[in-house]
N, CA, C and O of each residue as an XYZ file, in Angstrom:
712
protein
N     -42.566    -50.522    -61.974
C     -42.152    -49.703    -60.758
C     -40.999    -48.127    -60.985
O     -39.890    -47.913    -60.497
N     -41.871    -47.243    -61.939
C     -41.163    -45.543    -61.915
C     -40.580    -45.127    -61.175
O     -41.086    -44.897    -60.077
N     -39.212    -44.831    -61.438
C     -38.002    -44.242    -61.105
C     -37.746    -42.941    -61.001
O     -36.814    -42.468    -61.651
N     -38.695    -41.967    -59.987
C     -38.205    -40.303    -60.761
C     -37.307    -40.142    -60.872
O     -36.434    -40.792    -60.295
N     -37.158    -39.482    -61.429
C     -36.026    -37.777    -60.924
C     -37.042    -36.646    -60.748
O     -36.300    -35.675    -60.599
N     -37.826    -36.364    -60.704
C     -38.409    -34.548    -60.907
C     -39.578    -35.614    -59.327
O     -39.789    -36.762    -58.937
N     -39.970    -34.131    -58.999
C     -41.039    -34.116    -58.295
C     -42.069    -34.378    -58.256
O     -42.702    -34.089    -59.271
N     -42.979    -35.173    -56.918
C     -44.231    -35.341    -56.765
C     -45.668    -33.491    -58.038
O     -46.628    -33.516    -58.808
N     -44.746    -32.360    -57.370
C     -45.536    -31.990    -57.734
C     -44.896    -31.501    -58.419
O     -45.249    -30.382    -58.047
N     -44.005    -31.237    -59.371
C     -43.938    -30.817    -61.110
C     -44.321    -31.735    -61.312
O     -45.041    -31.609    -62.303
N     -44.315    -32.727    -60.975
C     -45.366    -34.368    -62.291
C     -46.966    -33.187    -62.124
O     -47.589    -32.519    -62.949
N     -47.103    -33.398    -60.782
C     -48.694    -32.466    -61.005
C     -48.621    -32.321    -61.418
O     -48.669    -33.015    -62.433
N     -48.246    -30.562    -61.322
C     -47.691    -28.974    -61.374
C     -47.675    -28.672    -62.746
O     -47.859    -27.615    -63.351
N     -47.372    -30.025    -63.181
C     -45.961    -28.997    -64.591
C     -46.477    -29.948    -65.739
O     -46.873    -29.449    -66.792
N     -46.475    -31.563    -65.510
C     -46.827    -32.153    -66.766
C     -47.932    -32.440    -67.467
O     -48.152    -33.342    -68.275
N     -48.838    -31.257    -66.918
C     -49.974    -31.796    -67.928
C     -49.522    -32.100    -69.811
O     -48.444    -32.361    -70.346
N     -51.116    -31.884    -70.448
C     -50.774    -32.558    -72.020
C     -52.376    -31.971    -71.991
O     -52.847    -31.610    -70.912
N     -53.407    -31.877    -73.585
C     -53.498    -31.612    -74.102
C     -53.809    -33.581    -74.558
O     -53.220    -34.283    -75.380
N     -55.288    -34.016    -73.329
C     -55.738    -35.826    -73.500
C     -56.014    -35.947    -75.066
O     -55.988    -35.022    -75.878
N     -56.249    -37.114    -75.279
C     -56.726    -38.269    -76.296
C     -57.771    -38.713    -75.915
O     -57.831    -39.581    -75.043
N     -59.082    -38.058    -76.657
C     -60.288    -38.312    -76.307
C     -60.248    -39.605    -75.632
O     -60.410    -39.600    -74.412
N     -59.964    -41.258    -76.535
C     -61.259    -42.360    -76.535
C     -59.971    -42.241    -75.420
O     -60.292    -41.435    -74.547
N     -58.642    -42.793    -75.196
C     -58.081    -42.737    -73.565
C     -56.976    -41.219    -72.976
O     -55.889    -40.651    -73.085
N     -58.683    -41.224    -72.150
C     -57.907    -40.082    -71.409
C     -56.150    -39.695    -70.687
O     -55.640    -38.583    -70.550
N     -55.687    -40.771    -70.412
C     -54.642    -40.710    -69.136
C     -53.874    -40.258    -70.691
O     -53.361    -39.184    -70.376
N     -53.634    -40.413    -71.693
C     -52.806    -40.178    -72.139
C     -52.712    -39.065    -73.148
O     -53.532    -38.516    -73.884
N     -51.442    -38.928    -72.926
C     -51.168    -37.202    -74.470
C     -51.865    -37.579    -75.896
O     -51.737    -38.525    -76.674
N     -52.761    -36.251    -75.873
C     -53.050    -36.366    -77.731
C     -51.914    -35.827    -79.064
O     -51.506    -34.749    -79.494
N     -51.644    -37.852    -79.496
C     -50.811    -37.791    -80.523
C     -51.480    -37.833    -81.772
O     -50.640    -38.189    -82.598
N     -52.715    -37.622    -82.390
C     -53.162    -37.268    -82.965
C     -53.247    -36.245    -83.667
O     -53.620    -36.260    -84.840
N     -52.659    -34.469    -82.556
C     -52.533    -33.208    -82.892
C     -51.604    -32.353    -82.371
O     -51.493    -32.238    -81.150
N     -50.933    -31.748    -83.121
C     -50.270    -30.689    -82.287
C     -50.872    -30.436    -80.594
O     -52.046    -30.083    -80.481
N     -50.247    -30.580    -79.654
C     -50.381    -29.551    -78.881
C     -50.325    -28.430    -78.450
O     -49.396    -27.734    -78.858
N     -51.353    -27.814    -77.414
C     -51.779    -26.013    -77.318
C     -50.177    -25.452    -76.400
O     -49.457    -24.498    -76.696
N     -50.015    -26.451    -75.243
C     -49.115    -25.777    -74.631
C     -47.601    -26.589    -74.512
O     -47.579    -27.789    -74.789
N     -46.580    -26.025    -74.171
C     -45.434    -25.817    -73.973
C     -45.485    -27.629    -72.971
O     -45.121    -28.727    -73.392
N     -45.983    -27.318    -71.822
C     -45.698    -29.065    -71.591
C     -46.162    -30.436    -71.847
O     -45.814    -31.593    -71.611
N     -47.659    -29.408    -72.783
C     -47.910    -30.806    -73.809
C     -46.498    -30.557    -74.182
O     -45.502    -30.938    -73.568
N     -46.545    -29.956    -75.130
C     -46.162    -30.232    -75.995
C     -44.305    -30.784    -75.723
O     -43.624    -31.197    -76.661
N     -43.917    -30.696    -74.668
C     -42.033    -30.814    -74.301
C     -42.208    -32.763    -73.267
O     -41.440    -33.192    -72.406
N     -44.035    -33.764    -74.100
C     -43.998    -34.773    -74.089
C     -43.952    -35.460    -75.677
O     -44.183    -36.613    -76.040
N     -43.538    -34.195    -76.479
C     -43.071    -35.501    -77.707
C     -41.840    -35.385    -78.524
O     -41.667    -35.874    -79.641
N     -40.536    -34.279    -77.438
C     -39.222    -33.919    -77.711
C     -38.677    -33.997    -76.962
O     -38.968    -33.720    -75.799
N     -37.607    -34.441    -77.417
C     -35.848    -34.834    -76.221
C     -35.306    -34.294    -76.760
O     -35.366    -34.054    -77.966
N     -34.202    -33.752    -75.507
C     -32.472    -33.873    -76.605
C     -32.268    -34.799    -77.295
O     -32.378    -35.924    -76.806
N     -31.878    -34.621    -78.752
C     -30.721    -35.374    -79.491
C     -29.506    -35.477    -79.408
O     -28.962    -34.563    -78.789
N     -28.661    -36.508    -79.931
C     -27.290    -36.095    -80.264
C     -27.044    -35.174    -81.494
O     -25.943    -34.679    -81.736
N     -28.364    -34.950    -82.392
C     -27.472    -33.539    -82.892
C     -29.268    -33.287    -83.783
O     -30.303    -33.622    -83.206
N     -29.262    -32.545    -85.470
C     -30.356    -33.148    -85.810
C     -30.375    -34.182    -86.890
O     -30.898    -35.256    -87.186
N     -29.446    -33.201    -87.363
C     -28.906    -35.438    -87.792
C     -28.689    -36.034    -87.337
O     -27.892    -36.702    -87.997
N     -28.893    -36.646    -85.968
C     -28.297    -37.928    -85.866
C     -29.327    -38.256    -84.038
O     -28.820    -38.457    -82.935
N     -31.339    -38.160    -84.536
C     -32.577    -38.280    -83.787
C     -31.617    -39.011    -82.274
O     -32.020    -38.405    -81.281
N     -30.456    -40.153    -81.842
C     -30.748    -41.067    -81.102
C     -31.691    -39.688    -80.106
O     -31.982    -38.510    -80.318
N     -31.907    -40.704    -78.957
C     -31.794    -39.451    -77.490
C     -30.497    -39.411    -76.840
O     -29.483    -40.104    -76.756
N     -30.885    -38.478    -76.483
C     -29.001    -38.369    -74.843
C     -30.262    -39.036    -73.156
O     -31.468    -39.205    -72.973
N     -29.327    -39.147    -72.563
C     -29.079    -39.802    -72.360
C     -30.140    -41.113    -71.886
O     -30.460    -41.201    -70.701
N     -30.844    -42.487    -73.280
C     -31.054    -43.006    -72.641
C     -30.025    -44.964    -73.307
O     -28.964    -44.815    -73.913
N     -30.418    -46.086    -73.122
C     -28.397    -46.612    -74.229
C     -29.075    -46.423    -75.555
O     -30.285    -46.344    -75.767
N     -28.405    -46.384    -76.129
C     -27.782    -46.738    -78.283
C     -28.916    -47.265    -78.090
O     -29.050    -47.924    -77.059
N     -30.386    -47.092    -79.286
C     -31.256    -47.773    -79.615
C     -33.015    -47.699    -79.311
O     -34.045    -48.167    -79.795
N     -32.521    -46.630    -77.983
C     -34.107    -46.814    -77.498
C     -34.516    -45.209    -77.933
O     -33.695    -44.320    -78.157
N     -35.666    -45.107    -77.981
C     -36.425    -44.232    -79.202
C     -37.495    -44.397    -78.674
O     -37.840    -45.490    -78.225
N     -38.435    -43.018    -78.616
C     -39.237    -42.286    -77.584
C     -40.840    -43.774    -78.695
O     -40.970    -44.172    -79.852
N     -41.429    -43.945    -77.664
C     -42.413    -44.600    -78.902
C     -43.909    -43.736    -77.761
O     -44.116    -43.377    -76.602
N     -44.414    -43.776    -78.765
C     -45.982    -43.187    -80.011
C     -47.497    -43.990    -79.889
O     -48.033    -44.225    -80.972
N     -47.942    -44.256    -79.135
C     -48.519    -42.715    -78.281
C     -48.627    -43.307    -76.979
O     -49.688    -43.501    -76.385
N     -46.777    -43.754    -76.314
C     -47.012    -43.389    -75.230
C     -46.824    -43.060    -74.846
O     -45.786    -43.423    -74.293
N     -47.395    -41.888    -74.448
C     -47.076    -40.716    -73.887
C     -48.147    -40.314    -72.547
O     -49.195    -39.962    -73.088
N     -48.233    -40.267    -71.750
C     -48.993    -40.533    -69.867
C     -48.898    -39.694    -69.449
O     -47.803    -39.306    -69.041
N     -50.097    -38.929    -69.333
C     -50.547    -37.314    -68.389
C     -49.370    -37.819    -67.259
O     -48.784    -38.792    -66.784
N     -49.520    -36.350    -67.232
C     -48.585    -36.673    -65.977
C     -47.090    -37.855    -65.118
O     -46.616    -38.095    -64.008
N     -46.954    -38.159    -66.254
C     -45.670    -39.345    -66.144
C     -44.518    -39.603    -66.975
O     -43.402    -40.021    -66.667
N     -45.019    -39.264    -68.112
C     -43.671    -39.179    -69.614
C     -44.636    -40.169    -70.282
O     -45.603    -40.848    -69.935
N     -43.780    -39.888    -71.634
C     -43.989    -40.792    -72.347
C     -42.667    -40.865    -72.156
O     -41.816    -40.039    -71.825
N     -42.634    -42.900    -72.640
C     -42.399    -44.460    -72.348
C     -41.244    -44.081    -73.606
O     -41.524    -43.223    -74.443
N     -39.974    -44.792    -73.633
C     -38.649    -44.986    -74.759
C     -38.125    -45.886    -74.334
O     -37.227    -45.836    -73.493
N     -38.721    -47.174    -74.979
C     -37.358    -48.241    -74.807
C     -36.460    -48.711    -75.902
O     -35.930    -47.780    -76.509
N     -36.176    -49.800    -76.279
C     -35.485    -50.349    -77.231
C     -36.368    -51.294    -77.876
O     -36.464    -52.457    -77.482
N     -36.907    -50.907    -78.693
C     -37.282    -51.398    -80.048
C     -37.267    -52.336    -80.879
O     -38.175    -52.856    -81.528
N     -35.779    -52.597    -80.806
C     -35.301    -53.175    -80.861
C     -35.422    -55.237    -80.885
O     -35.304    -56.232    -81.599
N     -35.775    -54.690    -79.339
C     -35.815    -56.040    -78.265
C     -36.981    -55.717    -77.233
O     -37.115    -55.638    -76.012
N     -37.969    -55.533    -78.706
C     -39.522    -55.731    -78.431
C     -39.800    -57.307    -78.549
O     -39.760    -57.517    -79.761
N     -40.000    -58.238    -78.046
C     -40.031    -59.614    -78.371
C     -42.343    -59.209    -79.427
O     -43.373    -58.542    -79.532
N     -41.384    -60.527    -79.855
C     -42.642    -60.502    -80.773
C     -44.325    -60.988    -80.679
O     -45.250    -61.012    -81.491
N     -44.107    -61.502    -78.636
C     -44.794    -61.974    -77.752
C     -44.858    -61.892    -76.553
O     -43.762    -61.570    -76.095
N     -45.890    -62.076    -75.531
C     -45.223    -62.362    -73.991
C     -44.528    -63.961    -74.276
O     -43.388    -63.879    -74.733
N     -44.938    -65.117    -74.117
C     -43.956    -65.664    -74.705
C     -42.742    -65.569    -74.789
O     -41.836    -66.127    -74.171
N     -42.751    -64.982    -75.423
C     -40.619    -64.785    -76.043
C     -39.894    -64.207    -74.893
O     -38.820    -64.679    -74.520
N     -40.597    -62.948    -74.184
C     -40.086    -61.894    -73.206
C     -40.294    -62.617    -72.109
O     -41.322    -62.913    -71.499
N     -37.923    -63.124    -71.765
C     -37.895    -63.454    -70.541
C     -37.670    -63.264    -69.678
O     -38.005    -63.711    -68.580
N     -36.508    -61.938    -70.288
C     -35.589    -61.400    -68.859
C     -36.410    -59.711    -68.954
O     -37.299    -58.974    -69.380
N     -35.438    -59.898    -68.303
C     -36.202    -58.424    -68.096
C     -35.196    -57.608    -68.180
O     -33.988    -57.842    -68.199
N     -36.396    -55.589    -68.279
C     -36.065    -54.824    -69.931
C     -35.974    -53.707    -68.985
O     -36.075    -54.225    -67.873
N     -35.820    -52.310    -68.845
C     -35.632    -51.461    -69.200
C     -36.762    -50.375    -69.019
O     -37.665    -50.877    -68.350
N     -37.016    -49.212    -69.330
C     -38.314    -48.399    -70.641
C     -37.234    -47.369    -69.847
O     -36.275    -47.725    -69.162
N     -37.769    -45.672    -70.207
C     -37.137    -44.299    -69.566
C     -37.907    -43.895    -69.804
O     -38.478    -44.566    -70.663
N     -38.666    -42.623    -69.424
C     -39.931    -41.064    -69.697
C     -38.888    -39.591    -69.430
O     -37.881    -39.093    -68.926
N     -39.983    -39.456    -70.157
C     -39.665    -38.478    -70.859
C     -40.737    -37.102    -70.463
O     -41.910    -37.350    -70.185
N     -40.302    -35.864    -70.463
C     -41.637    -34.395    -70.310
C     -40.140    -33.752    -70.848
O     -39.305    -33.892    -69.954
N     -39.617    -33.135    -71.972
C     -38.736    -32.348    -72.172
C     -36.814    -32.873    -72.545
O     -35.974    -32.478    -73.354
N     -36.836    -34.264    -71.098
C     -35.999    -34.309    -70.485
C     -36.158    -36.019    -70.330
O     -37.188    -36.625    -70.623
N     -35.538    -36.332    -70.069
C     -35.926    -37.629    -69.130
C     -35.733    -37.822    -67.901
O     -34.623    -38.082    -67.436
N     -37.239    -37.676    -66.939
C     -38.506    -37.665    -66.056
C     -38.060    -38.558    -65.517
O     -37.648    -38.457    -64.361
N     -38.013    -39.812    -66.282
C     -37.856    -41.332    -64.710
C     -37.277    -42.762    -65.379
O     -36.879    -42.799    -66.543
N     -37.280    -43.523    -64.804
C     -36.478    -44.816    -65.479
C     -37.312    -46.073    -64.582
O     -37.814    -45.878    -63.475
N     -37.343    -47.735    -65.512
C     -38.051    -47.988    -64.922
C     -38.453    -49.378    -64.836
O     -39.583    -49.643    -65.245
N     -37.627    -50.446    -64.312
C     -37.439    -51.058    -64.622
C     -39.665    -52.857    -65.482
O     -40.825    -52.855    -65.072
N     -39.380    -53.250    -65.943
C     -39.684    -53.977    -66.865
C     -39.458    -55.511    -66.434
O     -38.539    -56.156    -66.938
N     -40.083    -55.913    -65.751
C     -39.741    -58.179    -64.912
C     -41.099    -58.988    -66.397
O     -42.161    -58.432    -66.676
N     -40.741    -59.950    -66.877
C     -41.872    -61.010    -66.910
C     -41.873    -62.053    -65.913
O     -41.006    -62.737    -65.368
N     -43.550    -61.920    -65.833
C     -43.666    -62.829    -63.991
C     -43.702    -63.737    -64.524
O     -44.682    -64.462    -64.355
N     -42.684    -64.122    -65.398
C     -41.949    -65.561    -65.712
C     -40.769    -65.627    -65.189
O     -40.179    -66.692    -65.009
N     -40.250    -64.332    -64.852
C     -38.779    -64.429    -64.093
C     -38.886    -64.522    -62.845
O     -37.970    -64.802    -62.072
N     -40.335    -64.228    -62.488
C     -40.211    -64.471    -61.294
C     -41.305    -65.196    -60.437
O     -41.966    -64.874    -59.450
N     -41.211    -66.422    -61.308
C     -42.600    -67.385    -61.172
C     -41.762    -68.605    -61.194
O     -41.063    -69.210    -62.007
N     -42.226    -68.736    -59.628
C     -41.438    -71.163    -60.165
C     -40.587    -71.615    -59.154
O     -40.687    -71.312    -57.965
N     -39.494    -72.565    -59.803
C     -38.684    -73.527    -59.033
C     -37.805    -73.521    -58.631
O     -37.223    -74.068    -57.694
N     -37.489    -72.392    -59.855
C     -35.588    -72.373    -60.668
C     -35.535    -70.812    -60.031
O     -36.471    -70.039    -60.233
N     -34.228    -70.380    -59.162
C     -33.954    -68.749    -59.014
C     -33.664    -68.911    -60.502
O     -33.457    -69.645    -61.468
N     -33.838    -67.347    -59.838
C     -32.669    -66.032    -61.128
C     -32.395    -65.311    -61.069
O     -32.586    -64.653    -60.046
N     -31.849    -64.926    -61.919
C     -30.070    -63.057    -61.204
C     -29.993    -62.729    -63.222
O     -29.448    -63.313    -64.159
N     -30.746    -61.664    -63.104
C     -30.083    -60.861    -63.548
C     -29.433    -59.448    -64.069
O     -29.953    -58.375    -63.762
N     -28.359    -59.525    -64.808
C     -27.938    -57.593    -64.070
C     -27.535    -57.742    -66.098
O     -27.459    -58.453    -67.100
N     -27.381    -56.134    -65.353
C     -27.066    -55.197    -67.239
C     -26.572    -54.710    -66.173
O     -26.869    -54.732    -64.979
N     -25.466    -54.100    -67.036
C     -24.364    -52.841    -66.626
C     -25.105    -51.792    -67.844
O     -24.902    -52.455    -68.861
N     -25.833    -50.549    -68.282
C     -26.537    -49.720    -68.202
C     -25.319    -49.042    -68.700
O     -24.344    -49.002    -67.950
N     -25.243    -48.390    -70.125
C     -24.411    -47.192    -70.953
C     -25.717    -46.288    -71.021
O     -26.870    -46.458    -70.625
N     -24.877    -44.959    -71.874
C     -25.614    -43.988    -72.052
C     -24.610    -43.474    -73.481
O     -23.507    -43.794    -73.924
N     -25.733    -42.481    -73.885
C     -25.380    -42.206    -75.840
C     -25.663    -40.485    -74.874
O     -26.575    -39.960    -74.234
N     -24.550    -40.216    -75.209
C     -24.003    -38.411    -74.530
C     -24.631    -37.896    -72.754
O     -25.051    -36.874    -72.211
N     -24.271    -39.763    -72.273
C     -24.986    -39.219    -70.674
C     -24.987    -36.905    -70.067
O     -24.059    -36.112    -70.225
N     -25.585    -36.788    -69.801
C     -25.188    -34.787    -70.113
C     -26.470    -35.204    -67.497
O     -26.570    -34.315    -66.652
N     -26.926    -36.480    -67.349
C     -27.536    -35.989    -67.074
C     -26.703    -37.520    -65.526
O     -26.940    -38.687    -65.840
N     -25.912    -37.320    -64.186
C     -25.099    -37.575    -63.591
C     -26.188    -39.403    -62.892
O     -25.837    -40.570    -63.063
N     -27.398    -38.903    -62.194
C     -27.536    -40.094    -60.903
C     -28.308    -40.674    -61.995
O     -29.210    -41.349    -61.500
N     -28.350    -40.706    -63.591
C     -29.161    -42.726    -63.827
C     -27.911    -43.814    -63.412
O     -26.709    -44.006    -63.231
N     -29.658    -44.487    -63.432
C     -27.953    -45.505    -63.571
C     -27.444    -46.050    -63.795
O     -27.842    -46.042    -64.960
N     -26.418    -47.011    -63.812
C     -25.016    -47.762    -64.455
C     -25.655    -48.828    -64.576
O     -25.383    -49.470    -65.590
N     -26.825    -49.478    -63.533
C     -26.534    -50.953    -63.235
C     -27.794    -51.432    -63.174
O     -28.405    -50.752    -62.349
N     -28.468    -52.250    -63.631
C     -29.729    -53.424    -62.721
C     -29.390    -54.333    -62.536
O     -28.594    -54.898    -63.287
N     -29.869    -54.865    -61.425
C     -29.627    -56.637    -61.002
C     -31.091    -56.916    -60.689
O     -31.879    -56.084    -60.240
N     -31.425    -58.499    -61.051
C     -32.669    -58.405    -60.325
C     -32.589    -59.733    -60.152
O     -31.838    -60.327    -60.926
N     -33.538    -60.763    -58.815
C     -33.249    -62.269    -59.016
C     -34.353    -62.388    -57.806
O     -34.937    -61.570    -57.096
N     -34.344    -63.824    -57.928
C     -35.204    -64.629    -57.775
C     -35.405    -65.386    -57.039
O     -35.204    -66.471    -57.585
N     -35.824    -65.570    -55.649
C     -35.334    -66.847    -54.714
C     -36.623    -67.812    -55.000
O     -37.768    -67.857    -54.549
N     -35.693    -68.759    -56.222
C     -37.020    -69.771    -55.800
C     -37.574    -70.185    -53.835
O     -38.697    -70.158    -53.333
N     -36.658    -70.415    -53.414
C     -36.944    -71.082    -52.357
C     -37.923    -70.155    -51.902
O     -39.082    -70.456    -52.189
N     -37.746    -69.109    -51.268
C     -39.058    -67.927    -50.453
C     -39.388    -66.897    -51.620
O     -39.638    -65.800    -51.122
N     -39.474    -66.887    -53.056
C     -40.904    -66.255    -53.346
C     -40.627    -64.820    -53.327
O     -41.427    -63.913    -53.553
N     -39.155    -64.716    -52.972
C     -39.191    -63.024    -52.546
C     -37.502    -63.146    -54.433
O     -36.517    -63.785    -54.801
N     -38.962    -61.277    -55.075
C     -37.780    -60.621    -55.808
C     -37.492    -59.877    -55.292
O     -38.284    -59.284    -54.561
N     -35.523    -59.333    -55.465
C     -34.747    -58.052    -55.675
C     -34.306    -57.503    -55.861
O     -33.109    -57.586    -55.584
N     -34.812    -56.399    -56.512
C     -34.319    -55.769    -57.687
C     -33.245    -54.041    -57.024
O     -33.344    -53.233    -56.101
N     -32.524    -54.230    -57.953
C     -31.552    -53.326    -57.494
C     -31.136    -52.346    -58.478
O     -31.385    -52.752    -59.613
N     -30.522    -51.054    -58.451
C     -30.578    -50.319    -59.077
C     -29.168    -48.936    -58.925
O     -29.385    -47.970    -58.194
N     -27.803    -49.058    -59.711
C     -26.318    -49.394    -58.105
C     -26.651    -47.378    -59.410
O     -27.412    -47.003    -60.301
N     -25.760    -46.950    -58.795
C     -26.089    -45.400    -60.006
C     -25.464    -44.571    -58.677
O     -25.303    -45.131    -57.593
N     -25.076    -42.897    -58.961
C     -24.936    -42.103    -57.683
C     -26.172    -42.236    -57.399
O     -26.932    -43.101    -57.835
N     -26.573    -40.798    -56.155
C     -27.712    -40.502    -55.471
C     -27.479    -39.020    -55.037
O     -26.852    -38.421    -54.164
N     -28.639    -38.615    -56.521
C     -28.459    -37.286    -55.796
C     -29.238    -36.636    -54.478
O     -29.269    -35.407    -54.417
N     -29.661    -37.153    -53.770
C     -30.464    -36.312    -52.077
C     -29.362    -37.296    -51.890
O     -29.580    -38.058    -52.832
N     -28.153    -37.836    -51.173
C     -27.300    -38.159    -50.955
C     -26.697    -37.071    -50.650
O     -26.440    -36.481    -49.600
N     -26.542    -36.930    -51.575
C     -25.480    -35.734    -51.746
C     -25.894    -34.610    -51.283
O     -25.368    -33.871    -50.451
N     -27.192    -34.472    -52.052
C     -27.503    -32.506    -50.929
C     -27.251    -33.702    -49.094
O     -26.446    -34.047    -48.230
N     -28.246    -33.784    -49.432
C     -27.638    -34.465    -47.659
C     -26.663    -34.684    -47.636
O     -26.725    -35.786    -47.092
N     -25.244    -34.443    -47.876
C     -23.724    -34.588    -47.750
C     -23.457    -33.213    -47.876
O     -22.600    -32.611    -47.229
N     -23.975    -32.877    -48.460
C     -23.423    -31.271    -48.514
C     -23.210    -30.062    -47.467
O     -22.372    -29.314    -46.964
N     -25.223    -30.578    -47.521
C     -26.432    -30.328    -45.667
C     -25.166    -30.084    -44.543
O     -24.822    -28.996    -44.082
N     -24.472    -31.660    -44.189
C     -24.365    -32.329    -43.169
C     -23.155    -31.220    -43.379
O     -23.236    -30.125    -42.823
N     -21.790    -31.640    -44.392
C     -20.960    -29.883    -43.867
C     -21.258    -28.959    -44.721
O     -20.490    -28.507    -45.571
N     -22.378    -28.641    -44.534
C     -21.786    -27.189    -44.269
C     -22.445    -26.956    -42.720
O     -22.456    -25.730    -42.607
N     -22.937    -27.473    -41.615
C     -23.671    -27.301    -40.863
C     -22.512    -27.453    -39.516
O     -22.345    -26.927    -38.416
N     -21.850    -28.521    -40.365
C     -19.678    -29.242    -40.076
C     -19.089    -28.402    -39.637
O     -18.585    -28.352    -38.515
N     -19.070    -27.550    -40.545
C     -18.309    -26.558    -41.213
C     -18.928    -25.374    -40.267
O     -18.062    -25.247    -39.401
N     -19.946    -24.466    -39.986
C     -20.584    -23.589    -38.777
C     -20.065    -23.268    -38.170
O     -19.541    -22.189    -37.897
N     -20.144    -25.028    -37.487
C     -19.988    -25.859    -35.786
C     -18.418    -25.622    -35.569
O     -18.099    -24.839    -34.674
N     -17.474    -26.206    -36.280
C     -16.193    -25.297    -36.195
C     -15.367    -24.161    -36.586
O     -14.274    -23.701    -36.914
N     -16.306    -24.049    -36.397
C     -15.713    -22.222    -37.086
C     -15.300    -21.165    -35.939
O     -14.927    -20.034    -36.249
């Protein structure tokens, strides 16, 4: 499940690219994109020109080419943590998506973590390289209850929506108390 930091309208209207013919949902990674929107799939802010580490992602994360999906973003992940086979993937992990900057985060959960007779818990604190987006989560928790068969995924972090609602309510309160 993708958790977007941008609106559906922005995704639909601003996140287009030149498509890759054999797989038309992918942005064409075999040649230069002809629009600025398409070019943003293949660029993301980094620490510096000499340090290509992406900002607003955990250390070790890299953009995965050709994982640039139109109207979605370019997927980034910790390449060193990718298992050699699906059988070796045992714990949840995170994926980030970019379009000029981080536009989504996504938990990836192996099926074997959420099935069977044994309940499982996973929790991971998330630290970012040079974080400039303060609404990114700082913790991911995944719980599987074998008895009920239910899985709970929880992110902790600041919500921009709640802050906007608070500001609106505070403004209305101040206006009413003048």
